[in-house]
mmCIF file of C-alpha atoms and ligand atoms in Angstrom:
data_model
loop_
_atom_site.group_PDB
_atom_site.id
_atom_site.type_symbol
_atom_site.label_atom_id
_atom_site.label_comp_id
_atom_site.label_asym_id
_atom_site.label_seq_id
_atom_site.Cartn_x
_atom_site.Cartn_y
_atom_site.Cartn_z
ATOM 1 C CA MET A 48 0.006 -0.003 -0.020
ATOM 2 C CA THR A 49 1.076 3.519 -0.602
ATOM 3 C CA PRO A 50 2.286 5.091 2.650
ATOM 4 C CA THR A 51 1.516 8.500 3.857
ATOM 5 C CA LEU A 52 4.806 10.323 3.405
ATOM 6 C CA GLU A 53 5.492 13.192 5.756
ATOM 7 C CA VAL A 54 8.584 15.211 5.147
ATOM 8 C CA HIS A 55 9.674 17.802 7.697
ATOM 9 C CA PRO A 56 12.663 20.135 7.817
ATOM 10 C CA ALA A 57 15.277 18.456 9.996
ATOM 11 C CA ALA A 58 14.897 21.040 12.747
ATOM 12 C CA ALA A 59 11.156 20.430 13.012
ATOM 13 C CA TRP A 60 11.100 16.678 12.528
ATOM 14 C CA ALA A 61 11.285 15.557 16.189
ATOM 15 C CA ASP A 62 8.550 17.944 17.346
ATOM 16 C CA ALA A 63 6.311 16.907 14.462
ATOM 17 C CA VAL A 64 6.621 13.207 15.226
ATOM 18 C CA ALA A 65 6.266 13.853 18.908
ATOM 19 C CA ALA A 66 3.058 15.742 18.245
ATOM 20 C CA ALA A 67 1.688 12.916 16.102
ATOM 21 C CA LEU A 68 2.423 10.362 18.794
ATOM 22 C CA THR A 69 0.966 12.561 21.531
ATOM 23 C CA ASP A 70 -2.203 12.766 19.502
ATOM 24 C CA ARG A 71 -2.344 8.960 19.252
ATOM 25 C CA LEU A 72 -1.908 8.620 23.032
ATOM 26 C CA ARG A 73 -4.589 11.209 23.734
ATOM 27 C CA ALA A 74 -6.976 9.408 21.408
ATOM 28 C CA TRP A 75 -6.096 5.952 22.761
ATOM 29 C CA PRO A 76 -4.400 6.109 26.156
ATOM 30 C CA ARG A 77 -4.018 2.318 26.305
ATOM 31 C CA LEU A 78 -1.799 2.310 23.237
ATOM 32 C CA ARG A 79 0.455 -0.730 22.844
ATOM 33 C CA LEU A 80 3.492 0.323 20.801
ATOM 34 C CA CYS A 81 6.958 -0.896 20.028
ATOM 35 C CA LEU A 82 9.886 1.488 19.941
ATOM 36 C CA PRO A 83 13.394 1.263 18.451
ATOM 37 C CA THR A 84 16.699 2.497 19.791
ATOM 38 C CA GLY A 85 19.436 3.992 17.663
ATOM 39 C CA GLU A 86 20.319 7.551 16.708
ATOM 40 C CA THR A 87 17.234 8.435 14.666
ATOM 41 C CA PRO A 88 14.762 8.624 17.580
ATOM 42 C CA VAL A 89 17.085 10.369 20.034
ATOM 43 C CA SER A 90 15.679 13.854 19.346
ATOM 44 C CA LEU A 91 12.148 12.480 19.246
ATOM 45 C CA TYR A 92 12.559 10.825 22.646
ATOM 46 C CA ALA A 93 13.987 14.037 24.047
ATOM 47 C CA ALA A 94 10.988 15.937 22.719
ATOM 48 C CA LEU A 95 8.539 13.410 24.127
ATOM 49 C CA SER A 96 10.332 13.323 27.486
ATOM 50 C CA ALA A 97 10.293 17.082 27.742
ATOM 51 C CA SER A 98 6.677 17.562 26.724
ATOM 52 C CA ALA A 99 4.776 14.562 28.114
ATOM 53 C CA ASP A 100 1.820 15.751 30.271
ATOM 54 C CA ALA A 101 1.663 13.944 33.535
ATOM 55 C CA GLY A 102 -0.277 10.828 32.951
ATOM 56 C CA LEU A 103 -0.215 10.861 29.161
ATOM 57 C CA TRP A 104 1.605 7.497 29.064
ATOM 58 C CA SER A 105 0.185 6.103 32.257
ATOM 59 C CA GLN A 106 -1.954 3.456 30.508
ATOM 60 C CA ALA A 107 0.411 2.752 27.591
ATOM 61 C CA THR A 108 2.485 -0.362 27.019
ATOM 62 C CA VAL A 109 5.926 0.017 25.397
ATOM 63 C CA VAL A 110 7.578 -3.047 23.857
ATOM 64 C CA LEU A 111 11.273 -2.946 22.891
ATOM 65 C CA LEU A 112 11.708 -3.577 19.174
ATOM 66 C CA ASP A 113 15.028 -5.395 19.350
ATOM 67 C CA ASP A 114 18.213 -5.797 21.334
ATOM 68 C CA TYR A 115 21.722 -7.084 21.070
ATOM 69 C CA VAL A 116 22.401 -10.497 22.648
ATOM 70 C CA GLY A 117 24.675 -10.660 25.599
ATOM 71 C CA LEU A 118 25.510 -7.004 26.359
ATOM 72 C CA SER A 119 25.825 -5.992 29.987
ATOM 73 C CA ALA A 120 23.222 -3.575 31.270
ATOM 74 C CA ASP A 121 25.772 -0.797 31.485
ATOM 75 C CA ASP A 122 26.898 -1.157 27.845
ATOM 76 C CA PRO A 123 25.817 2.103 26.119
ATOM 77 C CA ALA A 124 24.368 0.125 23.179
ATOM 78 C CA ALA A 125 22.215 -2.281 25.235
ATOM 79 C CA GLY A 126 18.700 -1.667 23.969
ATOM 80 C CA GLY A 127 16.575 -2.065 27.086
ATOM 81 C CA PRO A 128 18.660 0.221 29.331
ATOM 82 C CA ARG A 129 19.079 2.729 26.437
ATOM 83 C CA LEU A 130 15.344 2.958 25.848
ATOM 84 C CA ARG A 131 14.807 3.432 29.597
ATOM 85 C CA ARG A 132 17.419 6.239 29.717
ATOM 86 C CA GLU A 133 16.142 8.034 26.638
ATOM 87 C CA ILE A 134 12.358 7.837 27.066
ATOM 88 C CA VAL A 135 10.804 5.183 29.332
ATOM 89 C CA ASP A 136 12.125 6.568 32.654
ATOM 90 C CA HIS A 137 10.823 10.043 31.650
ATOM 91 C CA VAL A 138 7.372 9.272 30.273
ATOM 92 C CA ARG A 139 6.665 6.316 32.564
ATOM 93 C CA PRO A 140 4.358 4.022 30.602
ATOM 94 C CA ALA A 141 2.223 1.552 32.571
ATOM 95 C CA VAL A 142 4.294 -1.299 31.183
ATOM 96 C CA PHE A 143 7.706 -1.587 29.548
ATOM 97 C CA ILE A 144 8.630 -4.932 28.075
ATOM 98 C CA GLU A 145 12.313 -5.486 27.438
ATOM 99 C CA ILE A 146 13.786 -8.617 25.953
ATOM 100 C CA ASP A 147 14.474 -10.918 28.835
ATOM 101 C CA GLN A 148 17.541 -12.865 27.754
ATOM 102 C CA SER A 149 17.760 -15.156 30.748
ATOM 103 C CA GLY A 150 17.886 -18.842 29.910
ATOM 104 C CA ASP A 151 17.279 -20.181 26.408
ATOM 105 C CA LEU A 152 17.429 -17.431 23.752
ATOM 106 C CA ALA A 153 14.970 -19.105 21.421
ATOM 107 C CA ALA A 154 12.494 -19.195 24.289
ATOM 108 C CA ALA A 155 13.251 -15.539 25.009
ATOM 109 C CA ALA A 156 12.399 -14.727 21.380
ATOM 110 C CA ARG A 157 9.124 -16.697 21.640
ATOM 111 C CA ARG A 158 8.180 -14.795 24.848
ATOM 112 C CA HIS A 159 8.931 -11.480 23.081
ATOM 113 C CA ASP A 160 6.845 -12.496 20.118
ATOM 114 C CA GLU A 161 3.913 -12.985 22.477
ATOM 115 C CA ALA A 162 4.588 -9.561 23.986
ATOM 116 C CA ALA A 163 4.510 -8.034 20.536
ATOM 117 C CA ARG A 164 1.210 -9.608 19.537
ATOM 118 C CA GLY A 165 -1.570 -7.148 18.884
ATOM 119 C CA LEU A 166 0.463 -3.926 18.742
ATOM 120 C CA ASP A 167 -1.538 -0.803 17.985
ATOM 121 C CA LEU A 168 1.514 0.947 16.622
ATOM 122 C CA ALA A 169 4.893 -0.278 15.448
ATOM 123 C CA ILE A 170 7.496 2.504 15.290
ATOM 124 C CA VAL A 171 10.647 1.431 13.513
ATOM 125 C CA GLY A 172 13.829 2.969 12.144
ATOM 126 C CA LEU A 173 15.618 2.147 8.876
ATOM 127 C CA GLY A 174 19.102 0.596 8.811
ATOM 128 C CA LEU A 175 21.632 1.665 6.205
ATOM 129 C CA ASN A 176 21.421 -1.912 4.946
ATOM 130 C CA GLY A 177 17.605 -1.762 4.704
ATOM 131 C CA HIS A 178 16.956 -3.644 7.906
ATOM 132 C CA ILE A 179 13.901 -3.044 10.092
ATOM 133 C CA GLY A 180 14.577 -3.920 13.691
ATOM 134 C CA PHE A 181 17.205 -6.615 13.197
ATOM 135 C CA ASN A 182 15.348 -8.119 10.294
ATOM 136 C CA GLU A 183 18.543 -8.120 8.336
ATOM 137 C CA PRO A 184 18.970 -8.469 4.558
ATOM 138 C CA GLY A 185 17.652 -11.911 3.651
ATOM 139 C CA SER A 186 14.583 -11.506 5.890
ATOM 140 C CA THR A 187 11.160 -11.920 4.338
ATOM 141 C CA ALA A 188 7.690 -10.644 5.205
ATOM 142 C CA ASP A 189 6.904 -13.812 7.158
ATOM 143 C CA SER A 190 10.020 -13.535 9.354
ATOM 144 C CA ALA A 191 9.317 -14.484 12.949
ATOM 145 C CA THR A 192 10.510 -12.857 16.148
ATOM 146 C CA ARG A 193 13.821 -14.579 16.564
ATOM 147 C CA VAL A 194 17.524 -14.672 17.368
ATOM 148 C CA VAL A 195 19.514 -13.388 14.390
ATOM 149 C CA ASP A 196 23.119 -13.154 13.335
ATOM 150 C CA LEU A 197 23.838 -9.479 12.894
ATOM 151 C CA HIS A 198 24.827 -8.100 9.538
ATOM 152 C CA PRO A 199 28.343 -6.506 9.476
ATOM 153 C CA ARG A 200 26.807 -3.065 9.083
ATOM 154 C CA SER A 201 24.625 -3.617 12.134
ATOM 155 C CA ARG A 202 27.692 -4.615 14.122
ATOM 156 C CA GLU A 203 29.431 -1.477 12.863
ATOM 157 C CA ALA A 204 26.439 0.618 13.950
ATOM 158 C CA ALA A 205 26.637 -1.003 17.443
ATOM 159 C CA GLU A 206 30.230 0.189 17.636
ATOM 160 C CA GLY A 207 29.025 3.668 16.748
ATOM 161 C CA TYR A 208 26.667 3.473 19.735
ATOM 162 C CA GLY A 209 29.712 2.900 21.912
ATOM 163 C CA THR A 210 29.453 -0.842 22.661
ATOM 164 C CA GLU A 211 32.399 -2.598 24.114
ATOM 165 C CA GLY A 212 30.824 -5.957 23.507
ATOM 166 C CA ALA A 213 31.056 -6.337 19.685
ATOM 167 C CA PRO A 214 27.677 -8.159 19.615
ATOM 168 C CA GLU A 215 27.301 -10.854 16.985
ATOM 169 C CA ARG A 216 23.653 -11.598 17.506
ATOM 170 C CA GLY A 217 20.439 -9.861 18.270
ATOM 171 C CA ILE A 218 16.789 -10.609 19.022
ATOM 172 C CA THR A 219 14.204 -8.810 17.011
ATOM 173 C CA ILE A 220 10.506 -8.611 16.622
ATOM 174 C CA GLY A 221 9.924 -10.268 13.263
ATOM 175 C CA LEU A 222 8.593 -8.548 10.160
ATOM 176 C CA ALA A 223 5.516 -10.763 10.350
ATOM 177 C CA ARG A 224 4.576 -9.405 13.762
ATOM 178 C CA LEU A 225 5.382 -5.813 12.718
ATOM 179 C CA LEU A 226 3.206 -6.160 9.633
ATOM 180 C CA ASP A 227 0.378 -7.302 11.993
ATOM 181 C CA ALA A 228 0.416 -4.090 13.980
ATOM 182 C CA ARG A 229 -2.563 -1.882 13.376
ATOM 183 C CA GLU A 230 -0.370 0.976 12.272
ATOM 184 C CA LEU A 231 3.279 1.288 11.388
ATOM 185 C CA TRP A 232 5.505 4.343 11.358
ATOM 186 C CA LEU A 233 8.955 4.328 9.700
ATOM 187 C CA LEU A 234 11.258 7.042 11.028
ATOM 188 C CA VAL A 235 14.045 8.111 8.711
ATOM 189 C CA THR A 236 16.395 11.058 8.940
ATOM 190 C CA GLY A 237 19.638 12.313 7.379
ATOM 191 C CA VAL A 238 21.348 12.242 4.002
ATOM 192 C CA PRO A 239 22.997 8.851 4.589
ATOM 193 C CA LYS A 240 19.547 7.192 4.596
ATOM 194 C CA ALA A 241 18.342 8.825 1.371
ATOM 195 C CA GLU A 242 19.492 6.061 -0.975
ATOM 196 C CA ILE A 243 18.134 3.199 1.119
ATOM 197 C CA LEU A 244 14.840 5.018 1.688
ATOM 198 C CA ARG A 245 14.495 5.357 -2.037
ATOM 199 C CA ALA A 246 15.217 1.634 -2.457
ATOM 200 C CA ALA A 247 12.672 0.775 0.237
ATOM 201 C CA LEU A 248 9.923 2.882 -1.283
ATOM 202 C CA GLU A 249 10.636 2.798 -4.949
ATOM 203 C CA GLY A 250 12.821 -0.267 -5.678
ATOM 204 C CA PRO A 251 11.609 -3.813 -6.012
ATOM 205 C CA GLU A 252 10.158 -5.662 -3.048
ATOM 206 C CA THR A 253 13.050 -7.860 -2.057
ATOM 207 C CA PRO A 254 14.672 -9.627 0.898
ATOM 208 C CA ASP A 255 17.796 -7.600 0.064
ATOM 209 C CA VAL A 256 15.954 -4.575 1.404
ATOM 210 C CA PRO A 257 13.635 -5.928 4.155
ATOM 211 C CA ALA A 258 12.100 -2.477 4.566
ATOM 212 C CA SER A 259 10.561 -2.915 1.125
ATOM 213 C CA TYR A 260 8.069 -5.351 2.718
ATOM 214 C CA LEU A 261 6.579 -2.557 4.810
ATOM 215 C CA ARG A 262 4.665 -1.666 1.665
ATOM 216 C CA ARG A 263 2.401 -4.568 2.413
ATOM 217 C CA HIS A 264 1.121 -2.823 5.493
ATOM 218 C CA PRO A 265 -2.331 -1.309 4.908
ATOM 219 C CA SER A 266 -1.732 1.648 7.221
ATOM 220 C CA TRP A 267 1.785 2.908 7.262
ATOM 221 C CA ARG A 268 3.386 6.227 7.470
ATOM 222 C CA VAL A 269 6.889 7.334 6.538
ATOM 223 C CA MET A 270 8.063 10.212 8.703
ATOM 224 C CA ALA A 271 11.220 11.570 7.126
ATOM 225 C CA ASP A 272 13.271 14.739 7.240
ATOM 226 C CA ASP A 273 13.986 16.517 4.031
ATOM 227 C CA ALA A 274 17.512 15.136 3.804
ATOM 228 C CA ALA A 275 16.380 11.523 3.934
ATOM 229 C CA ALA A 276 13.583 12.229 1.450
ATOM 230 C CA SER A 277 15.865 14.053 -0.980
ATOM 231 C CA LEU A 278 16.201 11.202 -3.452
ATOM 232 C CA LEU A 279 12.547 10.278 -3.652
ATOM 233 C CA GLY A 280 12.288 10.836 -7.368
ATOM 234 C CA ARG A 281 8.614 10.022 -7.576
ATOM 235 C CA ALA A 282 7.529 11.805 -4.489
ATOM 236 C CA ASP A 283 4.444 13.144 -6.280
ATOM 237 C CA ARG A 284 3.264 9.516 -6.378
ATOM 238 C CA TRP A 285 2.922 9.407 -2.617
ATOM 239 C CA MET A 286 0.104 10.760 -0.658
ATOM 240 C CA THR A 287 2.053 13.524 0.889
ATOM 241 C CA HIS A 288 1.430 15.672 3.912
ATOM 242 C CA ARG A 289 4.451 17.822 4.234
ATOM 243 C CA GLY A 290 5.828 19.988 6.915
ATOM 244 C CA ASP A 291 7.707 21.707 4.176
ATOM 245 C CA THR A 292 8.174 21.454 0.417
ATOM 246 C CA VAL A 293 10.596 19.074 -1.202
ATOM 247 C CA SER A 294 11.870 20.055 -4.573
HETATM 248 C C1 F6R B 66 17.249 -0.216 16.638
HETATM 249 C C2 F6R B 66 16.759 -0.789 15.400
HETATM 250 C C3 F6R B 66 17.500 -0.559 14.122
HETATM 251 C C4 F6R B 66 17.657 0.972 13.867
HETATM 252 C C5 F6R B 66 18.301 1.233 12.539
HETATM 253 C C6 F6R B 66 18.581 2.694 12.342
HETATM 254 O O1 F6R B 66 16.410 -0.622 17.705
HETATM 255 O O2 F6R B 66 15.817 -1.513 15.403
HETATM 256 O O3 F6R B 66 16.791 -1.153 13.082
HETATM 257 O O4 F6R B 66 16.385 1.550 13.911
HETATM 258 O O5 F6R B 66 19.499 0.521 12.433
HETATM 259 O O6 F6R B 66 19.562 3.058 13.275
HETATM 260 P P1 F6R B 66 19.919 4.602 13.488
HETATM 261 O O7 F6R B 66 18.680 5.245 13.939
HETATM 262 O O8 F6R B 66 20.987 4.606 14.526
HETATM 263 O O9 F6R B 66 20.378 5.108 12.153
#
């Protein structure tokens, strides 16, 4: 399905997405949503943390999208602690579901799959390699929530987040579960993501670019800044609602 494409100037992007999410929470306080970590949402989480009315999140459930396997809680890249630091501890949802890695990892993935069942909103970022969560290249639309071997670019990204653990594996909510969410938002910012965003939206649907499967979602929204959207050659094809013009 054609997404709603929203393009905002970089400086306005975080506030615009924060306002959209705040609207969702006001309309449906018991929202069940999954959230990513990474650099893209940092400014969004700061905006949400600064602006959340007392109680706005008090009935919401936040589910962690993915995490590295085996990082200690004080590793800067560890997903659960990072999401707590950047947003959860500030907005205080009723429930926050991390990925409990104790015991058997396959069982941990199954438990997390159950936690991700029936999401109202899946918020995801876009990897430079086209991944969604840790649904790495090679993943298909029916990919389950599972333990994955990380792609070299994902390992590189982890190093950029300051990890000392050089993680080789991750656990991610699968594309199948994400495509089941009632609504899906893809967050994309910055020039380095322009090429892969174009591939995801305008290239062939392919496991080489797992994000291309998001097109199967009946209700999805791409929330980009103007830099990330700069290569969308057929932007007039999209149903646009723009914070600013894109030439
Ligand atoms: C992180 C995640 C990843 C990132 C993606 C973009 O929880 O699921 O898929 O969303 O790698 O990362 P940044 O935002 O750092 O460019």
